Coordinates of N, CA and C in Angstrom, one line a residue:
M1448 N -66.0 -22.7 51.5 CA -66.0 -21.1 52.3 C -64.8 -20.3 51.7
A1449 N -65.1 -19.3 51.2 CA -64.0 -18.4 51.0 C -64.2 -17.1 51.8
D1450 N -62.7 -16.9 52.3 CA -62.4 -15.8 53.1 C -62.4 -14.5 52.4
S1451 N -62.3 -13.5 52.9 CA -62.0 -12.0 52.2 C -60.5 -12.2 52.0
P1452 N -60.1 -11.3 50.9 CA -58.7 -11.3 50.7 C -57.8 -10.4 51.6
S1453 N -57.0 -10.9 51.8 CA -55.5 -9.9 52.9 C -54.7 -9.6 51.9
T1454 N -54.3 -8.2 52.1 CA -53.5 -7.6 51.3 C -51.9 -7.8 51.8
A1455 N -51.9 -8.5 53.2 CA -50.4 -8.7 53.6 C -49.7 -9.8 52.8
P1456 N -48.4 -9.2 52.4 CA -47.5 -10.1 51.8 C -47.1 -11.3 52.4
I1457 N -47.1 -12.5 51.6 CA -46.7 -13.7 52.1 C -45.1 -14.0 52.3
A1458 N -44.7 -14.2 53.5 CA -43.4 -14.1 53.3 C -42.6 -15.2 52.3
D1459 N -41.5 -14.7 51.6 CA -40.9 -15.4 50.4 C -40.4 -16.8 51.0
F1460 N -40.7 -17.8 50.3 CA -40.2 -18.9 50.5 C -39.6 -19.7 49.1
S1461 N -38.7 -20.7 49.6 CA -38.3 -21.6 48.5 C -38.4 -22.9 49.0
A1462 N -38.9 -24.1 48.1 CA -39.4 -25.3 48.6 C -38.8 -26.4 47.4
A1463 N -38.8 -27.5 47.8 CA -38.2 -28.5 46.9 C -39.6 -28.9 46.5
Q1464 N -39.7 -29.3 45.1 CA -40.8 -29.5 44.5 C -40.4 -30.7 43.2
T1465 N -41.5 -31.4 42.8 CA -41.5 -32.1 41.7 C -40.8 -31.7 40.5
G1466 N -40.0 -32.1 39.7 CA -39.5 -31.4 38.3 C -38.1 -31.0 38.8
G1467 N -37.4 -31.1 39.8 CA -36.2 -30.8 40.0 C -35.9 -29.5 40.4
T1468 N -36.8 -28.4 40.0 CA -36.1 -27.1 40.1 C -37.2 -26.6 41.5
P1469 N -36.3 -26.0 42.5 CA -37.0 -25.6 43.5 C -37.9 -24.6 43.1
F1470 N -39.1 -24.3 44.2 CA -40.1 -23.4 43.8 C -39.9 -22.4 44.5
Q1471 N -39.9 -21.2 44.1 CA -39.7 -20.1 44.9 C -41.0 -18.9 44.8
L1472 N -41.4 -18.5 45.8 CA -42.8 -17.7 45.8 C -42.6 -16.3 45.0
L1473 N -41.6 -15.7 45.2 CA -41.3 -14.3 44.5 C -40.8 -14.5 43.4
G1474 N -41.0 -13.7 42.2 CA -40.2 -13.8 41.0 C -40.9 -14.7 39.9
R1475 N -42.0 -15.4 40.0 CA -42.6 -16.1 39.2 C -43.3 -15.5 38.1
A1476 N -43.2 -16.3 36.8 CA -43.7 -15.4 35.7 C -44.9 -15.3 35.8
P1477 N -45.9 -16.5 36.3 CA -47.6 -16.0 36.1 C -47.8 -15.1 37.1
R1478 N -48.9 -14.4 36.7 CA -49.6 -13.4 37.3 C -50.2 -13.8 38.8
L1479 N -50.8 -14.9 38.7 CA -51.5 -15.4 39.9 C -50.7 -17.0 40.2
T1480 N -50.8 -17.4 41.3 CA -50.3 -18.7 41.6 C -51.3 -19.5 42.7
V1481 N -52.0 -20.7 42.2 CA -52.6 -21.3 43.2 C -51.9 -22.4 44.0
L1482 N -52.0 -22.2 45.3 CA -51.2 -23.1 46.3 C -52.4 -23.7 46.9
Y1483 N -52.5 -25.1 46.7 CA -53.6 -26.0 47.3 C -52.9 -26.9 48.1
F1484 N -53.1 -26.9 49.3 CA -52.8 -27.9 50.5 C -53.6 -28.9 50.7
Y1485 N -53.4 -30.1 50.4 CA -54.0 -31.3 50.5 C -53.4 -32.3 51.5
P1486 N -54.2 -33.2 52.1 CA -53.7 -34.0 53.5 C -52.8 -34.9 53.0
K1487 N -53.0 -35.8 51.7 CA -52.1 -37.0 51.3 C -52.4 -37.5 50.0
D1488 N -51.1 -37.9 49.3 CA -51.3 -38.4 48.2 C -52.1 -39.9 47.9
N1489 N -52.6 -39.9 46.8 CA -53.2 -41.3 46.8 C -54.3 -41.5 47.5
T1490 N -55.0 -40.5 48.2 CA -56.2 -40.8 48.8 C -57.2 -40.2 48.1
P1491 N -58.4 -40.7 48.3 CA -59.8 -40.3 47.8 C -60.0 -38.9 47.2
G1492 N -60.1 -38.2 48.2 CA -60.6 -36.7 48.1 C -59.0 -35.8 47.3
C1493 N -58.0 -36.3 47.9 CA -56.7 -35.5 47.3 C -56.7 -35.9 45.7
T1494 N -56.8 -37.1 45.5 CA -56.9 -37.7 44.0 C -57.8 -37.0 43.2
T1495 N -59.3 -36.9 43.8 CA -60.2 -36.2 43.0 C -59.8 -34.8 42.8
E1496 N -59.5 -33.9 43.9 CA -58.9 -32.8 43.9 C -57.8 -32.4 42.7
S1497 N -56.8 -33.2 42.9 CA -55.6 -33.4 42.0 C -56.2 -33.5 40.5
I1498 N -57.1 -34.2 40.3 CA -57.7 -34.5 39.1 C -58.4 -33.2 38.3
A1499 N -59.4 -32.8 39.2 CA -59.9 -31.5 39.0 C -59.1 -30.3 38.4
F1500 N -58.1 -30.3 39.2 CA -56.8 -29.1 38.9 C -56.3 -29.6 37.4
R1501 N -56.1 -30.8 37.4 CA -55.3 -31.2 36.3 C -56.3 -31.0 34.7
E1502 N -57.6 -31.4 34.9 CA -58.6 -31.3 33.9 C -58.9 -29.8 33.5
L1503 N -58.7 -28.7 34.3 CA -58.9 -27.4 34.2 C -57.6 -26.6 34.1
Y1504 N -56.2 -27.2 34.1 CA -55.2 -26.9 34.0 C -54.8 -25.7 32.8
A1505 N -55.3 -26.1 31.6 CA -55.2 -25.3 30.5 C -55.9 -23.9 30.6
E1506 N -57.0 -24.0 31.3 CA -58.1 -22.8 31.5 C -57.3 -22.0 32.5
F1507 N -56.7 -22.5 33.5 CA -55.8 -21.8 34.6 C -54.6 -21.0 33.7
Q1508 N -54.0 -21.8 33.0 CA -52.7 -21.5 32.3 C -53.2 -20.0 31.3
A1509 N -54.5 -20.3 30.7 CA -54.7 -19.3 29.5 C -55.2 -17.8 30.8
A1510 N -55.5 -18.0 31.9 CA -55.9 -17.1 32.9 C -54.9 -16.5 33.3
G1511 N -53.4 -16.7 33.1 CA -52.2 -16.4 33.7 C -52.0 -17.2 35.0
T1512 N -52.5 -18.2 35.2 CA -52.3 -18.8 36.6 C -51.7 -20.1 36.5
E1513 N -50.6 -20.3 37.6 CA -49.9 -21.4 38.0 C -50.7 -22.1 38.9
I1514 N -50.4 -23.6 39.2 CA -51.2 -24.3 40.0 C -49.8 -25.2 40.6
V1515 N -49.9 -25.2 42.0 CA -49.0 -25.9 42.9 C -49.8 -26.8 43.9
G1516 N -49.6 -28.1 44.2 CA -50.1 -28.7 45.3 C -49.0 -28.8 46.3
I1517 N -49.4 -29.0 47.6 CA -48.4 -29.1 48.6 C -49.1 -29.7 49.6
S1518 N -48.2 -30.9 49.9 CA -48.6 -31.8 51.3 C -47.4 -32.2 52.1
R1519 N -47.5 -33.0 53.0 CA -46.5 -33.2 53.7 C -45.8 -34.8 53.4
D1520 N -46.5 -35.3 52.1 CA -45.7 -36.2 51.7 C -44.2 -36.0 51.1
S1521 N -43.7 -37.2 50.9 CA -42.2 -37.0 50.6 C -42.0 -37.0 49.1
M1522 N -40.9 -36.4 48.8 CA -40.8 -36.1 47.2 C -40.9 -37.5 46.3
R1523 N -40.5 -38.7 47.0 CA -40.8 -40.0 46.1 C -42.1 -40.1 46.1
S1524 N -42.8 -39.7 47.1 CA -44.7 -40.1 47.1 C -45.0 -39.2 46.0
H1525 N -44.7 -37.8 46.0 CA -45.2 -37.0 45.0 C -44.7 -37.2 43.5
D1526 N -43.7 -37.6 43.5 CA -43.4 -38.2 42.0 C -44.1 -39.4 41.5
G1527 N -44.4 -40.2 42.2 CA -45.2 -41.3 42.0 C -46.8 -40.9 41.5
F1528 N -47.3 -40.0 42.7 CA -48.7 -39.4 42.7 C -48.7 -38.6 41.3
K1529 N -47.8 -37.7 41.0 CA -47.7 -36.8 39.8 C -47.6 -37.7 38.5
A1530 N -47.0 -38.7 38.6 CA -46.9 -39.6 37.2 C -48.4 -40.2 37.2
K1531 N -48.7 -41.0 38.4 CA -49.9 -41.9 38.3 C -50.9 -41.0 37.7
L1532 N -51.0 -39.7 38.1 CA -52.3 -38.9 37.6 C -52.2 -38.0 36.4
S1533 N -50.9 -38.0 35.8 CA -50.4 -37.3 34.8 C -50.6 -36.0 35.2
L1534 N -50.2 -35.5 35.9 CA -50.5 -34.0 36.9 C -49.2 -32.8 35.9
P1535 N -50.1 -31.9 35.2 CA -49.3 -31.2 34.5 C -48.5 -30.2 35.3
F1536 N -48.7 -30.1 36.8 CA -48.2 -28.9 37.5 C -47.2 -29.8 38.2
E1537 N -46.6 -29.1 39.2 CA -45.5 -29.5 40.2 C -46.4 -29.6 41.7
L1538 N -45.5 -30.8 42.4 CA -46.2 -30.6 44.0 C -45.0 -30.5 44.7
I1539 N -45.1 -29.6 45.9 CA -44.4 -29.3 46.9 C -44.2 -30.3 48.0
S1540 N -43.2 -30.9 48.6 CA -43.0 -31.6 49.6 C -42.7 -30.7 50.7
D1541 N -43.7 -31.1 51.7 CA -43.2 -30.2 52.9 C -43.3 -31.1 54.1
P1542 N -42.3 -31.9 54.0 CA -42.4 -32.9 55.4 C -41.9 -32.2 56.8
D1543 N -41.6 -31.1 57.0 CA -41.2 -30.6 57.9 C -42.4 -29.6 58.5
E1544 N -43.3 -29.4 57.7 CA -44.8 -28.7 57.9 C -44.6 -27.1 57.8
A1545 N -43.0 -26.7 57.2 CA -42.8 -25.2 57.7 C -43.9 -24.5 56.7
L1546 N -44.2 -24.7 55.5 CA -45.3 -24.4 54.7 C -46.6 -24.4 55.1
C1547 N -46.7 -25.5 56.0 CA -48.3 -26.0 56.6 C -48.3 -24.8 57.6
L1548 N -47.6 -24.6 58.4 CA -47.6 -24.0 59.7 C -47.8 -22.5 59.1
Q1549 N -46.8 -21.9 58.1 CA -46.8 -20.6 57.5 C -48.1 -20.3 57.3
F1550 N -48.7 -21.2 56.4 CA -50.2 -21.1 56.1 C -51.3 -21.2 56.8
G1551 N -50.9 -21.9 58.0 CA -52.1 -22.1 59.1 C -52.9 -23.1 58.7
V1552 N -52.2 -24.4 58.2 CA -53.3 -25.5 57.7 C -53.4 -26.5 58.8
M1553 N -52.4 -26.6 59.5 CA -52.3 -27.7 60.5 C -53.4 -27.7 61.4
K1554 N -54.3 -28.7 61.6 CA -55.4 -28.8 62.5 C -55.8 -30.2 63.1
N1555 N -56.3 -29.9 64.3 CA -56.7 -31.5 64.9 C -58.0 -31.6 64.4
K1556 N -58.2 -33.1 63.8 CA -59.2 -33.5 63.1 C -59.8 -34.8 63.8
M1557 N -60.8 -35.2 63.6 CA -61.5 -36.5 64.0 C -61.3 -37.5 62.8
M1558 N -60.7 -38.6 62.8 CA -60.6 -39.6 62.0 C -60.8 -41.0 62.8
Y1559 N -62.0 -41.8 62.3 CA -62.2 -43.1 62.6 C -62.4 -43.0 64.3
G1560 N -62.9 -41.8 64.8 CA -63.0 -41.5 66.3 C -61.8 -41.3 67.1
K1561 N -60.7 -41.0 66.4 CA -59.7 -40.5 67.3 C -59.1 -39.3 66.7
Q1562 N -58.6 -38.5 67.4 CA -58.1 -37.1 67.2 C -56.7 -37.3 66.6
V1563 N -56.6 -36.6 65.3 CA -55.4 -36.7 64.9 C -55.1 -35.1 64.1
R1564 N -53.8 -35.0 64.1 CA -53.5 -33.5 63.8 C -53.0 -34.0 62.0
G1565 N -53.4 -32.9 61.4 CA -53.1 -33.1 59.9 C -53.5 -31.9 59.1
V1566 N -53.4 -32.0 57.9 CA -53.4 -31.0 57.2 C -55.0 -30.5 56.6
E1567 N -55.6 -29.4 56.9 CA -56.8 -29.0 56.6 C -56.8 -28.4 55.0
R1568 N -57.6 -29.3 54.2 CA -57.6 -28.7 52.8 C -57.9 -27.5 52.7
S1569 N -57.1 -26.6 52.0 CA -57.0 -25.3 51.9 C -56.4 -24.7 50.4
T1570 N -57.1 -23.7 50.2 CA -56.4 -23.2 48.8 C -56.1 -21.8 48.9
F1571 N -54.9 -21.3 48.4 CA -54.4 -19.9 48.5 C -54.2 -19.4 47.2
I1572 N -54.5 -18.0 46.8 CA -54.1 -17.5 45.5 C -53.1 -16.3 46.0
V1573 N -52.1 -16.3 45.3 CA -51.0 -15.2 45.7 C -50.6 -14.8 44.6
D1574 N -50.6 -13.4 44.3 CA -50.1 -12.5 43.2 C -48.7 -12.6 42.8
A1575 N -48.1 -11.9 42.0 CA -46.8 -12.2 41.4 C -45.7 -11.3 42.5
D1576 N -46.5 -10.5 43.1 CA -45.8 -9.7 44.4 C -45.7 -10.5 45.6
G1577 N -46.4 -11.4 45.7 CA -46.6 -12.3 47.0 C -47.5 -11.8 47.8
K1578 N -48.6 -11.4 47.4 CA -49.5 -10.9 48.3 C -50.7 -11.9 48.2
L1579 N -51.2 -11.9 49.3 CA -52.4 -13.1 49.0 C -53.7 -12.5 48.7
V1580 N -54.2 -13.2 47.8 CA -55.3 -12.5 46.8 C -56.6 -13.2 47.7
K1581 N -56.7 -14.1 47.7 CA -57.7 -15.1 48.2 C -57.6 -16.1 48.9
E1582 N -58.4 -16.8 49.8 CA -58.1 -18.2 50.5 C -59.2 -18.8 50.6
W1583 N -59.4 -20.0 50.8 CA -60.5 -20.9 50.9 C -59.9 -21.9 51.8
R1584 N -60.6 -22.1 53.2 CA -60.2 -23.0 54.1 C -61.1 -24.0 54.4
G1585 N -60.9 -25.1 54.9 CA -61.8 -26.3 54.9 C -62.4 -26.6 53.8
V1586 N -61.9 -26.8 52.8 CA -62.3 -26.9 51.4 C -63.0 -28.2 51.4
K1587 N -64.3 -28.5 50.7 CA -65.0 -29.4 50.2 C -64.4 -29.6 48.6
V1588 N -64.2 -30.9 48.4 CA -63.4 -31.0 46.8 C -64.6 -30.8 45.9
A1589 N -65.7 -31.3 46.0 CA -67.0 -31.0 45.2 C -67.1 -29.5 45.0
N1590 N -66.9 -29.2 43.3 CA -67.0 -27.8 42.9 C -66.0 -27.0 43.2
H1591 N -65.2 -27.2 44.2 CA -63.9 -26.1 44.7 C -63.3 -25.5 43.3
V1592 N -62.6 -26.5 42.7 CA -61.7 -26.1 41.7 C -62.4 -25.0 40.6
D1593 N -63.8 -25.4 40.3 CA -64.5 -24.7 39.5 C -64.7 -23.2 40.1
E1594 N -64.8 -23.1 41.3 CA -64.8 -22.0 42.1 C -63.5 -21.2 41.8
V1595 N -62.5 -21.7 42.1 CA -61.1 -21.2 42.1 C -60.8 -20.9 40.7
L1596 N -61.1 -21.7 39.7 CA -61.0 -21.2 38.4 C -61.9 -19.8 38.0
E1597 N -63.1 -19.5 38.5 CA -63.9 -18.7 38.3 C -63.4 -17.4 38.8
F1598 N -62.6 -17.6 39.9 CA -62.2 -16.2 40.6 C -61.1 -15.9 39.6
V1599 N -60.1 -16.6 39.6 CA -58.8 -16.3 38.8 C -59.3 -15.7 37.4
K1600 N -60.3 -16.3 36.8 CA -60.7 -15.5 35.7 C -61.2 -14.2 35.6
S1601 N -61.8 -13.9 36.7 CA -62.5 -12.6 37.2 C -61.4 -11.4 37.3
Q1602 N -60.0 -11.9 37.5 CA -59.0 -10.9 38.2 C -58.8 -10.1 36.9
P1603 N -58.4 -9.0 37.0 CA -58.2 -7.9 36.0 C -56.6 -8.2 35.6
P1604 N -56.2 -8.4 34.3 CA -54.9 -8.5 33.8 C -54.0 -7.8 34.5
S1605 N -52.5 -7.9 35.0 CA -51.7 -7.2 35.5 C -50.7 -6.8 34.3

């Protein structure tokens, strides 16, 4: 499900990511950035989603778009997940949930009959000026990455 775009700017942030260089929202070279929030490294849905982004990474790059995955996992977990899947993009570690709260992706969910608080799989596209261009919440993995790619390809060059 895709929500209509908001033109409100996202508050600038810096965050630890794989690769050793902190992620900075503003001042990025790409025209667009895909921020995809996922619940947990090395779980079936999150693995499938990350592989789908990996497989289409060259097409996202050709469309002037960078991809960054975000979860509450530790940097150590992210380093292992990235290496295991040969991900060509970085992963942000958000253990204190600052970004999850900023983007409103923390939700109460039912898991094995118990209510747990966790990350709702969500994707956001932010332009180079830090404005939210598009968002998807409550994402189902199947065909989602194709839909995101179709959207970024439809955006006019800046």
